[in-house]
CSV table of C-alpha atoms and ligand atoms in Angstrom, one decimal:
chain,number,residue,atom,x,y,z
G,252,MET,CA,23.0,-30.0,39.4
G,253,GLU,CA,20.0,-30.4,37.2
G,254,GLY,CA,16.9,-31.8,38.7
G,255,VAL,CA,17.4,-30.3,42.2
G,256,ILE,CA,14.7,-27.8,43.0
G,257,SER,CA,15.6,-25.4,45.8
G,258,THR,CA,12.9,-24.7,48.4
G,259,SER,CA,12.4,-21.1,47.4
G,260,GLN,CA,11.5,-22.4,43.9
G,261,ILE,CA,8.9,-24.8,45.3
G,262,LYS,CA,7.4,-22.1,47.4
G,263,ASP,CA,7.0,-20.1,44.2
G,264,ILE,CA,5.1,-22.8,42.5
G,265,THR,CA,2.7,-23.5,45.3
G,266,ARG,CA,1.9,-19.7,45.7
G,267,LEU,CA,0.8,-19.6,42.1
G,268,GLU,CA,-2.9,-19.3,42.0
G,269,ARG,CA,-4.9,-19.5,38.8
G,270,THR,CA,-7.4,-16.8,37.8
G,271,GLY,CA,-10.1,-17.8,35.6
G,272,ALA,CA,-12.3,-15.6,33.5
G,273,HIS,CA,-15.0,-15.4,36.1
G,274,SER,CA,-13.0,-15.8,39.3
G,275,HIS,CA,-13.9,-12.3,40.4
G,276,ILE,CA,-17.5,-13.2,40.4
G,277,LYS,CA,-18.5,-14.2,44.0
G,278,GLY,CA,-22.4,-13.8,43.9
G,279,LEU,CA,-25.2,-11.8,42.4
G,280,GLY,CA,-24.8,-8.9,44.8
G,281,LEU,CA,-28.4,-8.6,45.7
G,282,ASP,CA,-30.0,-8.2,49.2
G,283,ASP,CA,-33.0,-10.1,50.5
G,284,LYS,CA,-35.4,-7.6,48.7
G,285,LEU,CA,-33.6,-8.2,45.4
G,286,GLN,CA,-32.1,-4.7,45.6
G,287,ILE,CA,-28.5,-4.3,44.2
G,288,THR,CA,-25.9,-3.9,47.0
G,289,PRO,CA,-23.0,-2.1,45.2
G,290,GLY,CA,-19.6,-3.5,45.6
G,291,SER,CA,-20.7,-6.9,46.7
G,292,GLY,CA,-20.5,-10.2,44.7
G,293,GLY,CA,-17.9,-8.7,42.2
G,294,MET,CA,-20.7,-7.8,39.7
G,295,VAL,CA,-21.3,-4.5,38.1
G,296,GLY,CA,-24.4,-3.1,36.4
G,297,GLN,CA,-26.7,-5.4,34.3
G,298,VAL,CA,-29.3,-4.6,36.9
G,299,LYS,CA,-32.4,-6.1,35.3
G,300,ALA,CA,-30.8,-9.4,34.4
G,301,ARG,CA,-29.2,-9.6,37.9
G,302,LYS,CA,-32.6,-9.1,39.5
G,303,ALA,CA,-34.4,-11.6,37.2
G,304,ALA,CA,-31.6,-14.0,38.2
G,305,GLY,CA,-32.4,-13.2,41.8
G,306,VAL,CA,-36.0,-14.2,41.4
G,307,ILE,CA,-34.9,-17.4,39.8
G,308,LEU,CA,-32.7,-18.0,42.8
G,309,LYS,CA,-35.5,-17.6,45.2
G,310,MET,CA,-37.7,-19.9,43.1
G,311,ILE,CA,-34.9,-22.7,43.1
G,312,LYS,CA,-34.4,-22.2,46.9
G,313,GLN,CA,-38.0,-22.9,47.5
G,314,GLY,CA,-37.6,-26.1,45.4
G,315,LYS,CA,-41.1,-26.2,44.4
G,316,ILE,CA,-41.0,-25.7,40.7
G,317,ALA,CA,-39.6,-28.3,38.3
G,318,GLY,CA,-38.7,-28.1,34.8
G,319,ARG,CA,-38.6,-24.3,34.3
G,320,ALA,CA,-36.3,-23.0,31.6
G,321,ILE,CA,-34.7,-19.7,31.2
G,322,LEU,CA,-32.8,-18.3,28.3
G,323,MET,CA,-30.2,-15.6,28.7
G,324,ALA,CA,-29.9,-13.9,25.4
G,325,GLY,CA,-27.5,-10.9,24.6
G,326,ALA,CA,-24.5,-9.9,22.7
G,327,PRO,CA,-21.1,-11.5,23.4
G,328,GLY,CA,-19.3,-10.3,26.6
G,329,THR,CA,-22.5,-9.0,28.3
G,330,GLY,CA,-22.2,-11.2,31.3
G,331,LYS,CA,-24.5,-14.1,30.6
G,332,THR,CA,-22.0,-16.8,31.7
G,333,ALA,CA,-20.9,-14.5,34.5
G,334,ILE,CA,-24.5,-14.2,35.9
G,335,ALA,CA,-24.9,-18.0,35.7
G,336,MET,CA,-21.6,-18.4,37.6
G,337,ALA,CA,-22.8,-15.9,40.2
G,338,LEU,CA,-26.1,-17.7,40.7
G,339,ALA,CA,-24.1,-21.0,41.2
G,340,GLN,CA,-22.1,-19.3,44.0
G,341,GLU,CA,-25.4,-18.2,45.7
G,342,LEU,CA,-27.0,-21.7,45.7
G,343,GLY,CA,-24.9,-23.2,48.5
G,344,ASN,CA,-23.3,-26.6,48.7
G,345,ASP,CA,-26.4,-28.7,49.0
G,346,VAL,CA,-28.1,-27.6,45.8
G,347,PRO,CA,-26.5,-29.2,42.7
G,348,PHE,CA,-25.4,-26.9,39.9
G,349,THR,CA,-24.2,-28.5,36.7
G,350,THR,CA,-22.7,-26.6,33.9
G,351,ILE,CA,-22.2,-27.9,30.4
G,352,SER,CA,-21.4,-26.3,27.0
G,353,ALA,CA,-23.9,-27.5,24.4
G,354,SER,CA,-21.1,-28.8,22.2
G,355,GLU,CA,-20.4,-31.3,24.8
G,356,VAL,CA,-23.4,-33.4,23.7
G,357,TYR,CA,-21.6,-34.5,20.6
G,358,SER,CA,-19.5,-37.6,21.6
G,359,LEU,CA,-18.7,-40.8,19.9
G,360,GLU,CA,-19.2,-42.9,22.9
G,361,ILE,CA,-22.6,-42.0,24.1
G,362,SER,CA,-25.6,-40.5,22.4
G,363,LYS,CA,-26.6,-36.9,22.6
G,364,THR,CA,-29.8,-37.6,24.5
G,365,GLU,CA,-27.8,-39.8,27.0
G,366,VAL,CA,-25.4,-36.8,27.6
G,367,LEU,CA,-28.4,-34.6,28.2
G,368,THR,CA,-30.2,-37.1,30.4
G,369,GLN,CA,-27.0,-37.5,32.5
G,370,ALA,CA,-26.7,-33.7,32.8
G,371,PHE,CA,-30.4,-33.5,33.9
G,372,ARG,CA,-29.9,-36.1,36.6
G,373,ARG,CA,-26.8,-34.7,37.8
G,374,SER,CA,-28.8,-31.5,38.6
G,375,ILE,CA,-31.3,-33.2,40.8
G,376,GLY,CA,-30.2,-33.9,44.3
G,377,ILE,CA,-31.7,-36.3,46.7
G,378,ARG,CA,-31.3,-35.6,50.4
G,379,ILE,CA,-31.3,-38.9,52.2
G,380,LYS,CA,-32.0,-39.1,55.9
G,381,GLU,CA,-30.7,-42.0,57.9
G,382,GLU,CA,-31.1,-42.7,61.5
G,383,THR,CA,-28.3,-44.4,63.5
G,384,GLU,CA,-28.1,-45.5,67.0
G,385,LEU,CA,-25.1,-44.1,69.0
G,386,ILE,CA,-23.7,-44.4,72.4
G,387,GLU,CA,-22.4,-41.1,73.5
G,388,GLY,CA,-20.8,-40.4,76.9
G,389,GLU,CA,-17.8,-39.2,78.8
G,390,VAL,CA,-15.2,-41.9,79.6
G,391,VAL,CA,-14.8,-42.5,83.3
G,392,GLU,CA,-12.5,-45.4,83.0
G,393,VAL,CA,-11.0,-47.7,80.4
G,394,GLN,CA,-9.7,-51.0,81.9
G,395,ILE,CA,-8.0,-53.5,79.6
G,396,ASP,CA,-7.1,-57.0,81.0
G,397,ARG,CA,-4.0,-58.4,79.5
G,398,ASN,CA,-3.2,-62.1,79.3
G,399,VAL,CA,0.0,-62.8,81.1
G,400,THR,CA,1.4,-64.5,78.0
G,401,GLY,CA,0.4,-61.6,75.8
G,402,ILE,CA,-1.5,-63.9,73.4
G,403,GLY,CA,-5.1,-64.7,73.2
G,404,PRO,CA,-8.1,-62.4,73.0
G,405,LYS,CA,-8.0,-59.1,74.9
G,406,VAL,CA,-10.9,-58.2,77.1
G,407,GLY,CA,-11.7,-55.2,79.1
G,408,LYS,CA,-14.3,-52.8,80.5
G,409,LEU,CA,-15.4,-49.3,79.6
G,410,THR,CA,-17.2,-47.1,81.9
G,411,LEU,CA,-19.2,-44.3,80.4
G,412,LYS,CA,-21.4,-41.7,81.9
G,413,THR,CA,-23.8,-38.9,81.1
G,414,THR,CA,-24.9,-36.2,83.5
G,415,ASP,CA,-27.7,-38.6,84.5
G,416,MET,CA,-26.4,-42.1,84.4
G,417,GLU,CA,-23.2,-44.3,84.3
G,418,THR,CA,-22.9,-47.8,82.7
G,419,ILE,CA,-20.1,-50.3,82.3
G,420,TYR,CA,-19.7,-52.0,79.0
G,421,ASP,CA,-17.7,-55.1,78.3
G,422,LEU,CA,-15.1,-54.8,75.6
G,423,GLY,CA,-14.0,-57.3,72.9
G,424,THR,CA,-10.8,-57.2,70.9
G,425,LYS,CA,-12.3,-55.1,68.1
G,426,MET,CA,-13.5,-52.4,70.4
G,427,ILE,CA,-10.2,-52.4,72.3
G,428,ASP,CA,-8.2,-51.9,69.2
G,429,GLY,CA,-10.6,-49.0,68.2
G,430,LEU,CA,-10.1,-47.4,71.6
G,431,ASN,CA,-6.3,-47.7,71.3
G,432,LYS,CA,-6.3,-46.3,67.9
G,433,GLU,CA,-8.2,-43.2,68.9
G,434,LYS,CA,-6.0,-43.0,72.0
G,435,VAL,CA,-9.1,-42.7,74.2
G,436,ILE,CA,-8.4,-41.9,77.8
G,437,ALA,CA,-10.5,-41.0,80.9
G,438,GLY,CA,-12.1,-37.6,80.5
G,439,ASP,CA,-12.7,-37.9,76.7
G,440,VAL,CA,-16.2,-37.6,75.3
G,441,ILE,CA,-16.7,-40.2,72.8
G,442,GLN,CA,-19.3,-41.4,70.4
G,443,ILE,CA,-19.7,-45.1,69.4
G,444,ASP,CA,-21.8,-46.0,66.3
G,445,LYS,CA,-23.7,-49.1,67.3
G,446,ALA,CA,-24.0,-50.6,63.9
G,447,THR,CA,-20.4,-50.3,62.8
G,448,GLY,CA,-18.6,-50.0,66.2
G,449,ARG,CA,-16.7,-47.0,64.9
G,450,ILE,CA,-15.5,-44.7,67.7
G,451,THR,CA,-15.2,-41.0,67.3
G,452,LYS,CA,-13.6,-38.7,69.8
G,453,LEU,CA,-15.8,-35.5,70.2
G,454,GLY,CA,-13.4,-33.7,72.6
G,455,ARG,CA,-12.4,-33.5,76.3
G,456,SER,CA,-14.9,-32.9,79.0
G,457,PHE,CA,-15.0,-29.5,80.6
G,458,SER,CA,-14.6,-31.1,83.9
G,459,ARG,CA,-11.1,-31.9,82.9
G,460,ALA,CA,-10.3,-28.4,81.7
G,461,ARG,CA,-8.1,-27.8,84.7
G,462,ASP,CA,-6.1,-31.0,84.2
G,463,PHE,CA,-2.6,-29.8,84.2
G,464,ASP,CA,-1.8,-28.6,80.8
G,465,ALA,CA,-0.4,-31.3,79.0
G,466,THR,CA,-3.0,-30.7,76.5
G,467,GLY,CA,-2.2,-29.1,73.1
G,468,SER,CA,-4.0,-26.1,71.8
G,469,GLU,CA,-5.9,-28.1,69.3
G,470,VAL,CA,-7.9,-30.0,72.0
G,471,LYS,CA,-11.5,-29.2,72.0
G,472,PHE,CA,-13.5,-29.1,75.2
G,473,VAL,CA,-17.1,-30.2,75.2
G,474,SER,CA,-19.6,-30.6,77.9
G,475,CYS,CA,-20.6,-34.0,79.3
G,476,PRO,CA,-23.6,-35.3,77.4
G,477,GLU,CA,-27.0,-35.3,79.2
G,478,GLY,CA,-29.7,-37.9,79.4
G,479,GLU,CA,-29.5,-41.4,78.1
G,480,LEU,CA,-26.3,-43.0,77.0
G,481,GLN,CA,-28.0,-44.4,73.9
G,482,VAL,CA,-29.1,-41.7,71.5
G,483,ARG,CA,-30.7,-41.8,67.9
G,484,LYS,CA,-29.2,-39.3,65.6
G,485,GLU,CA,-30.2,-38.3,62.1
G,486,ILE,CA,-27.5,-38.1,59.4
G,487,VAL,CA,-28.3,-36.4,56.2
G,488,HIS,CA,-26.4,-37.0,52.8
G,489,THR,CA,-27.1,-35.3,49.5
G,490,VAL,CA,-26.4,-37.2,46.4
G,491,SER,CA,-27.4,-36.6,42.8
G,492,LEU,CA,-29.8,-38.9,40.9
G,493,HIS,CA,-27.0,-39.5,38.4
G,494,GLU,CA,-24.6,-40.7,41.2
G,495,ILE,CA,-27.4,-43.2,42.2
G,496,ASP,CA,-27.8,-44.3,38.6
G,497,VAL,CA,-24.0,-45.0,38.2
G,498,ILE,CA,-23.7,-46.9,41.4
G,499,ASN,CA,-26.5,-49.1,40.4
G,500,SER,CA,-25.7,-49.5,36.8
G,501,ARG,CA,-22.4,-51.2,36.5
G,502,GLN,CA,-20.2,-53.9,38.0
G,503,GLN,CA,-17.5,-51.6,39.0
G,504,GLY,CA,-20.2,-49.3,40.6
G,505,PHE,CA,-19.0,-46.2,42.3
G,506,LEU,CA,-15.5,-46.3,40.8
G,507,ALA,CA,-17.1,-45.1,37.6
G,508,LEU,CA,-18.0,-41.9,39.3
G,509,PHE,CA,-14.3,-41.1,39.6
G,510,SER,CA,-13.2,-42.1,36.2
G,511,GLY,CA,-16.3,-40.4,34.6
G,512,ASP,CA,-16.5,-43.3,32.2
G,513,THR,CA,-20.1,-44.3,32.8
G,514,GLY,CA,-21.3,-45.2,29.3
G,515,GLU,CA,-24.9,-45.5,28.5
G,516,ILE,CA,-27.1,-46.2,31.6
G,517,LYS,CA,-30.0,-48.5,30.7
G,518,PRO,CA,-33.5,-46.9,31.0
G,519,GLU,CA,-34.7,-49.8,33.2
G,520,VAL,CA,-32.1,-48.9,35.7
G,521,ARG,CA,-33.3,-45.3,35.7
G,522,ASP,CA,-36.9,-46.4,35.9
G,523,GLN,CA,-36.2,-48.5,39.0
G,524,ILE,CA,-34.2,-45.8,40.7
G,525,ASN,CA,-37.1,-43.2,39.9
G,526,MET,CA,-39.5,-45.8,41.6
G,527,LYS,CA,-37.2,-46.3,44.6
G,528,VAL,CA,-36.8,-42.6,45.1
G,529,ALA,CA,-40.5,-42.1,45.0
G,530,GLU,CA,-40.9,-44.7,47.6
G,531,TRP,CA,-38.3,-43.2,49.9
G,532,ARG,CA,-40.1,-39.9,49.4
G,533,GLU,CA,-43.4,-41.3,50.5
G,534,GLU,CA,-41.9,-42.9,53.5
G,535,GLY,CA,-40.2,-39.7,54.4
G,536,LYS,CA,-36.7,-41.0,54.1
G,537,ALA,CA,-35.7,-38.7,51.3
G,538,THR,CA,-36.4,-35.4,49.8
G,539,ILE,CA,-35.8,-34.1,46.4
G,540,VAL,CA,-33.6,-31.0,45.9
G,541,PRO,CA,-34.1,-29.7,42.4
G,542,GLY,CA,-30.9,-28.0,41.2
G,543,VAL,CA,-29.8,-26.1,38.2
G,544,LEU,CA,-28.5,-27.2,34.9
G,545,PHE,CA,-26.8,-24.5,32.9
G,546,ILE,CA,-26.3,-25.1,29.2
G,547,ASP,CA,-24.0,-22.5,27.7
G,548,GLU,CA,-23.9,-21.7,23.9
G,549,ILE,CA,-27.3,-23.4,23.5
G,550,HIS,CA,-27.4,-22.7,19.8
G,551,MET,CA,-24.9,-25.6,19.3
G,552,LEU,CA,-27.7,-28.1,20.0
G,553,ASP,CA,-29.6,-29.5,17.0
G,554,MET,CA,-33.1,-30.5,16.4
G,555,GLU,CA,-33.0,-33.8,18.1
G,556,CYS,CA,-31.7,-32.3,21.2
G,557,TYR,CA,-34.2,-29.5,21.2
G,558,SER,CA,-37.2,-31.9,21.0
G,559,PHE,CA,-35.6,-34.0,23.7
G,560,LEU,CA,-35.4,-30.9,25.8
G,561,ASN,CA,-39.1,-30.1,25.1
G,562,ARG,CA,-40.1,-33.5,26.5
G,563,ALA,CA,-37.5,-33.6,29.3
G,564,LEU,CA,-38.5,-30.3,30.7
G,565,GLU,CA,-42.0,-31.6,31.4
G,566,SER,CA,-40.9,-34.5,33.7
G,567,ASN,CA,-41.5,-33.9,37.4
G,568,LEU,CA,-38.0,-34.8,38.1
G,569,ALA,CA,-36.5,-32.0,35.9
G,570,PRO,CA,-34.1,-29.2,37.3
G,571,VAL,CA,-34.4,-25.6,36.5
G,572,VAL,CA,-32.6,-25.2,33.2
G,573,ILE,CA,-30.8,-22.1,32.3
G,574,MET,CA,-29.6,-21.6,28.8
G,575,ALA,CA,-27.4,-18.9,27.2
G,576,SER,CA,-27.0,-17.8,23.6
G,577,ASN,CA,-25.5,-14.9,21.8
G,578,ARG,CA,-27.1,-15.7,18.4
G,579,GLY,CA,-29.5,-13.5,16.7
G,580,LEU,CA,-31.9,-14.7,13.9
G,581,SER,CA,-29.9,-17.5,12.7
G,582,ASN,CA,-30.1,-21.1,11.3
G,583,ILE,CA,-30.9,-24.0,13.6
G,584,ARG,CA,-28.0,-26.2,13.5
G,585,GLY,CA,-28.3,-28.8,10.8
G,586,THR,CA,-31.2,-27.3,9.2
G,587,ASN,CA,-31.9,-24.4,6.8
G,588,TYR,CA,-34.7,-23.0,9.1
G,589,LYS,CA,-33.9,-19.6,10.5
G,590,SER,CA,-35.2,-19.0,14.0
G,591,PRO,CA,-34.5,-16.4,16.9
G,592,HIS,CA,-31.4,-17.4,18.9
G,593,GLY,CA,-31.1,-20.4,16.6
G,594,MET,CA,-33.7,-22.4,18.6
G,595,PRO,CA,-37.0,-23.7,17.4
G,596,ILE,CA,-40.0,-21.6,18.3
G,597,ASP,CA,-41.9,-24.2,20.3
G,598,LEU,CA,-38.9,-24.5,22.7
G,599,LEU,CA,-38.6,-20.7,22.9
G,600,ASP,CA,-42.3,-20.6,23.7
G,601,ARG,CA,-41.5,-22.6,26.9
G,602,LEU,CA,-38.7,-20.3,28.0
G,603,SER,CA,-38.6,-17.2,30.2
G,604,ILE,CA,-36.1,-14.9,28.4
G,605,ILE,CA,-33.7,-12.5,30.3
G,606,SER,CA,-31.8,-10.3,28.0
G,607,THR,CA,-28.4,-8.7,28.9
G,608,MET,CA,-27.6,-5.3,27.6
G,609,SER,CA,-24.2,-3.7,26.6
G,610,TYR,CA,-22.3,-1.9,29.3
G,611,SER,CA,-21.8,1.8,29.8
G,612,GLN,CA,-18.4,3.4,30.0
G,613,ASP,CA,-18.6,3.6,33.8
G,614,GLU,CA,-19.6,0.0,34.2
G,615,ILE,CA,-16.8,-1.1,31.9
G,616,GLU,CA,-14.3,0.9,33.9
G,617,GLN,CA,-15.6,-0.7,37.1
G,618,ILE,CA,-15.4,-4.2,35.8
G,619,LEU,CA,-11.8,-3.6,34.6
G,620,LYS,CA,-10.8,-2.3,38.0
G,621,ILE,CA,-12.3,-5.4,39.7
G,622,ARG,CA,-10.4,-7.6,37.2
G,623,ALA,CA,-7.1,-5.8,37.9
G,624,ILE,CA,-7.6,-6.4,41.6
G,625,GLU,CA,-8.4,-10.1,40.9
G,626,GLU,CA,-5.3,-10.4,38.7
G,627,GLU,CA,-3.3,-8.6,41.3
G,628,VAL,CA,-2.2,-5.9,38.9
G,629,ASP,CA,-1.7,-2.2,39.7
G,630,LEU,CA,-3.2,-0.2,37.0
G,631,SER,CA,-2.4,3.5,37.0
G,632,ALA,CA,-5.5,5.9,36.7
G,633,ASP,CA,-4.5,6.9,33.2
G,634,ALA,CA,-4.0,3.3,32.1
G,635,CYS,CA,-7.3,2.3,33.4
G,636,MET,CA,-8.9,5.2,31.5
G,637,ILE,CA,-7.2,4.2,28.3
G,638,LEU,CA,-8.2,0.6,28.8
G,639,THR,CA,-11.8,1.7,29.3
G,640,LYS,CA,-11.5,3.5,25.9
G,641,VAL,CA,-10.0,0.4,24.3
G,642,ALA,CA,-12.9,-1.6,25.7
G,643,MET,CA,-15.5,0.8,24.3
G,644,GLU,CA,-14.1,0.6,21.0
G,645,THR,CA,-13.1,-3.1,20.7
G,646,SER,CA,-14.6,-5.4,23.4
G,647,LEU,CA,-14.6,-5.9,27.2
G,648,ARG,CA,-12.8,-9.3,26.8
G,649,TYR,CA,-10.0,-7.8,24.6
G,650,ALA,CA,-9.4,-5.1,27.3
G,651,ILE,CA,-9.5,-7.7,30.1
G,652,ASN,CA,-6.9,-9.7,28.2
G,653,LEU,CA,-4.7,-6.7,28.0
G,654,ILE,CA,-4.5,-6.3,31.8
G,655,SER,CA,-2.1,-9.2,32.5
G,656,THR,CA,-0.1,-8.8,29.2
G,657,GLY,CA,0.3,-5.1,30.1
G,658,TYR,CA,1.6,-6.2,33.5
G,659,LEU,CA,4.3,-8.4,31.9
G,660,VAL,CA,5.4,-5.5,29.8
G,661,ALA,CA,5.5,-3.2,32.9
G,662,GLN,CA,7.6,-5.8,34.7
G,663,LYS,CA,10.0,-6.0,31.8
G,664,ARG,CA,10.9,-2.3,32.5
G,665,LYS,CA,11.1,-3.2,36.2
G,666,SER,CA,7.9,-1.4,37.2
G,667,ASN,CA,5.0,-2.8,39.3
G,668,VAL,CA,2.6,-0.3,38.0
G,669,VAL,CA,1.0,-0.6,34.5
G,670,SER,CA,1.1,2.8,32.8
G,671,VAL,CA,-0.4,4.1,29.6
G,672,GLU,CA,2.8,3.2,27.7
G,673,ASP,CA,2.5,-0.5,28.6
G,674,ILE,CA,-1.0,-0.5,27.4
G,675,LYS,CA,-0.1,1.2,24.2
G,676,ARG,CA,2.6,-1.5,23.6
G,677,VAL,CA,0.4,-4.5,24.2
G,678,TYR,CA,-2.4,-2.7,22.1
G,679,SER,CA,0.1,-2.6,19.2
G,680,LEU,CA,1.3,-6.2,19.8
G,681,PHE,CA,-2.1,-7.9,19.9
G,682,LEU,CA,-4.8,-7.2,17.5
G,683,ASP,CA,-8.5,-7.0,18.4
G,684,GLU,CA,-11.0,-8.6,16.1
G,685,LYS,CA,-11.7,-5.4,14.1
G,686,ARG,CA,-8.1,-4.8,13.4
G,687,SER,CA,-7.5,-8.4,12.5
G,688,VAL,CA,-10.3,-8.2,10.0
G,689,GLN,CA,-8.9,-5.1,8.6
G,690,TYR,CA,-5.5,-6.8,8.2
G,691,LEU,CA,-7.1,-9.7,6.5
G,692,GLN,CA,-8.7,-7.4,4.1
G,693,GLU,CA,-5.6,-5.5,3.2
G,694,TYR,CA,-3.6,-8.6,2.6
G,695,GLN,CA,-6.3,-10.9,1.4
G,696,ALA,CA,-4.5,-11.9,-1.7
G,697,GLU,CA,-1.7,-13.5,0.3
G,698,PHE,CA,-3.9,-15.9,2.2
G,699,MET,CA,-5.1,-19.2,1.1
G,700,PHE,CA,-8.9,-20.0,0.3
G,701,ASN,CA,-9.9,-16.4,1.1
G,702,THR,CA,-13.6,-15.5,0.4
G,703,PRO,CA,-14.3,-11.8,0.4
G,704,LEU,CA,-16.2,-10.7,3.6
G,705,ASN,CA,-19.4,-9.4,1.9
G,706,ALA,CA,-19.9,-12.7,0.0
G,707,GLN,CA,-20.4,-14.6,3.3
G,708,ALA,CA,-22.2,-11.8,5.1
G,709,ASP,CA,-25.6,-13.5,4.4
G,710,ASP,CA,-25.3,-16.6,6.5
G,711,ASN,CA,-23.0,-15.0,9.0
G,712,ASN,CA,-25.7,-13.6,11.1
G,713,MET,CA,-24.2,-14.9,14.2
G,714,VAL,CA,-24.4,-12.1,16.7
G,715,LEU,CA,-27.3,-10.1,17.9
G,716,ASP,CA,-27.6,-6.6,16.6
G,717,SER,CA,-27.0,-4.5,19.5
Y,136,ATP,N1,-21.7,-7.3,35.2
Y,136,ATP,C1,-20.5,-7.9,35.3
Y,136,ATP,N2,-19.6,-7.6,36.3
Y,136,ATP,C2,-18.4,-8.1,36.4
Y,136,ATP,N3,-17.8,-8.8,35.4
Y,136,ATP,C3,-18.5,-9.0,34.3
Y,136,ATP,C4,-19.9,-8.6,34.1
Y,136,ATP,N4,-20.3,-8.9,33.0
Y,136,ATP,C5,-19.2,-9.5,32.4
Y,136,ATP,N5,-18.2,-9.6,33.2
Y,136,ATP,C6,-16.9,-10.3,32.9
Y,136,ATP,O1,-16.6,-10.0,31.4
Y,136,ATP,C7,-16.2,-11.1,30.8
Y,136,ATP,C8,-17.2,-11.5,29.7
Y,136,ATP,O2,-18.5,-11.9,30.2
Y,136,ATP,P1,-19.1,-13.3,29.9
Y,136,ATP,O3,-18.1,-14.3,29.6
Y,136,ATP,O4,-20.1,-13.5,31.0
Y,136,ATP,O5,-19.9,-12.9,28.6
Y,136,ATP,P2,-21.0,-13.8,27.8
Y,136,ATP,O6,-22.2,-13.0,27.8
Y,136,ATP,O7,-21.1,-15.1,28.3
Y,136,ATP,O8,-20.5,-13.8,26.3
Y,136,ATP,P3,-20.6,-14.9,25.2
Y,136,ATP,O9,-21.9,-14.7,24.6
Y,136,ATP,O10,-19.4,-14.6,24.3
Y,136,ATP,O11,-20.4,-16.2,25.9
Y,136,ATP,C9,-16.1,-12.2,31.8
Y,136,ATP,O12,-14.7,-12.2,32.3
Y,136,ATP,C10,-17.0,-11.8,32.9
Y,136,ATP,O13,-16.6,-12.3,34.1
Y,137,MG,MG1,-20.6,-17.0,27.7
């Protein structure tokens, strides 16, 4: 009976939720006055950097400043990406947040500057206001006249009322079909879009609340509208500049938004759109919502990209750009120049730099506990202590990886709690970076193309001295 899946199996599959490296991060964990509120947001320690991120958040929310750039610099595993993710969670749905890794700019199909431009424009939202005319009222009566033969156009009458007035509207075939589709009956409060004729049911009128209960629990009761039957309503959409670009740049229009295959967008198209948006802004039809562009591993960019950034940051349609790097004094990609964080000095000069510090033992323990909860793993107190020690000696990431592997080992011996033994077992199964290097050194003769470590130490200045 292969290929037949029992329902219990299906349930197991749908219940499976994936946990990413930062899924325990829910926010910065700051209050209005930028003070740390312990235990909220899933973040631990790193107080200065979080507060700095809080200031940036306020700046972004005010939406006044364009083209600021921030660099988060710190050793690997000190929470740079985590803080950026926390910031994204705090921004809310309306403010665009784009995240790219600097290595994404190298593509065969489109140029580096085009990738960066698209990322910039994805991070700028345009809030567009539209006014529509609606008819809103409670249905008093729907009357549909049918031809005896059943053929020919349908006609009818719809009586709508508000608390102040009542009007009878003539109905054509299209409207009758619309009413039938929505199953509109007397006592419903409905909304009709005058431009498109679309009918929306808002709910049932309170005056019908005592109608004998044939109504299901999902029925919403609303009050009968007041005032005029015809109302003007403002509808607000937020789209990104990039979306407007794509829709206007190609024959297939918005479909390219889904495939992501947008190709290069002509500068003329962008110029026109910028002009149009400026026009809308003057007429009060649209407002600009500057968002955030997060470029992780910024040291992967090269000279051309850096000089493009210098220029792009000065445009008045630039988002707040946050960059992260774990490099110390190192080569700028593609050159022999050494520079702090592997970035040219002129760009560094434009940035506000936030540095992230290494964690204390307490903080590491807390992070590991939060991760264990997120991964739904029960760690015994001893195991947690040992894991903290491991993290201090190796790295936080390595220790985090041992949580779920440790759980698998615990399950193998039919226990739901991860004990010290399980941690020891996975610690011996999986090497951390230091032990791996040691192993390489011991057995170097057996590997191919091996260069002794001290020979390459000079240009391997990758990571900040902590
Ligand atoms: N303050 C913190 N509170 C909670 N979790 C944290 C904190 N800092 C880091 N983490 C978690 O530790 C792990 C490593 O952190 P992260 O990926 O942010 O490091 P990073 O600074 O971006 O390192 P790299 O330079 O290697 O990219 C992640 O799973 C992250 O969610
Ligand atoms: Mg990172």
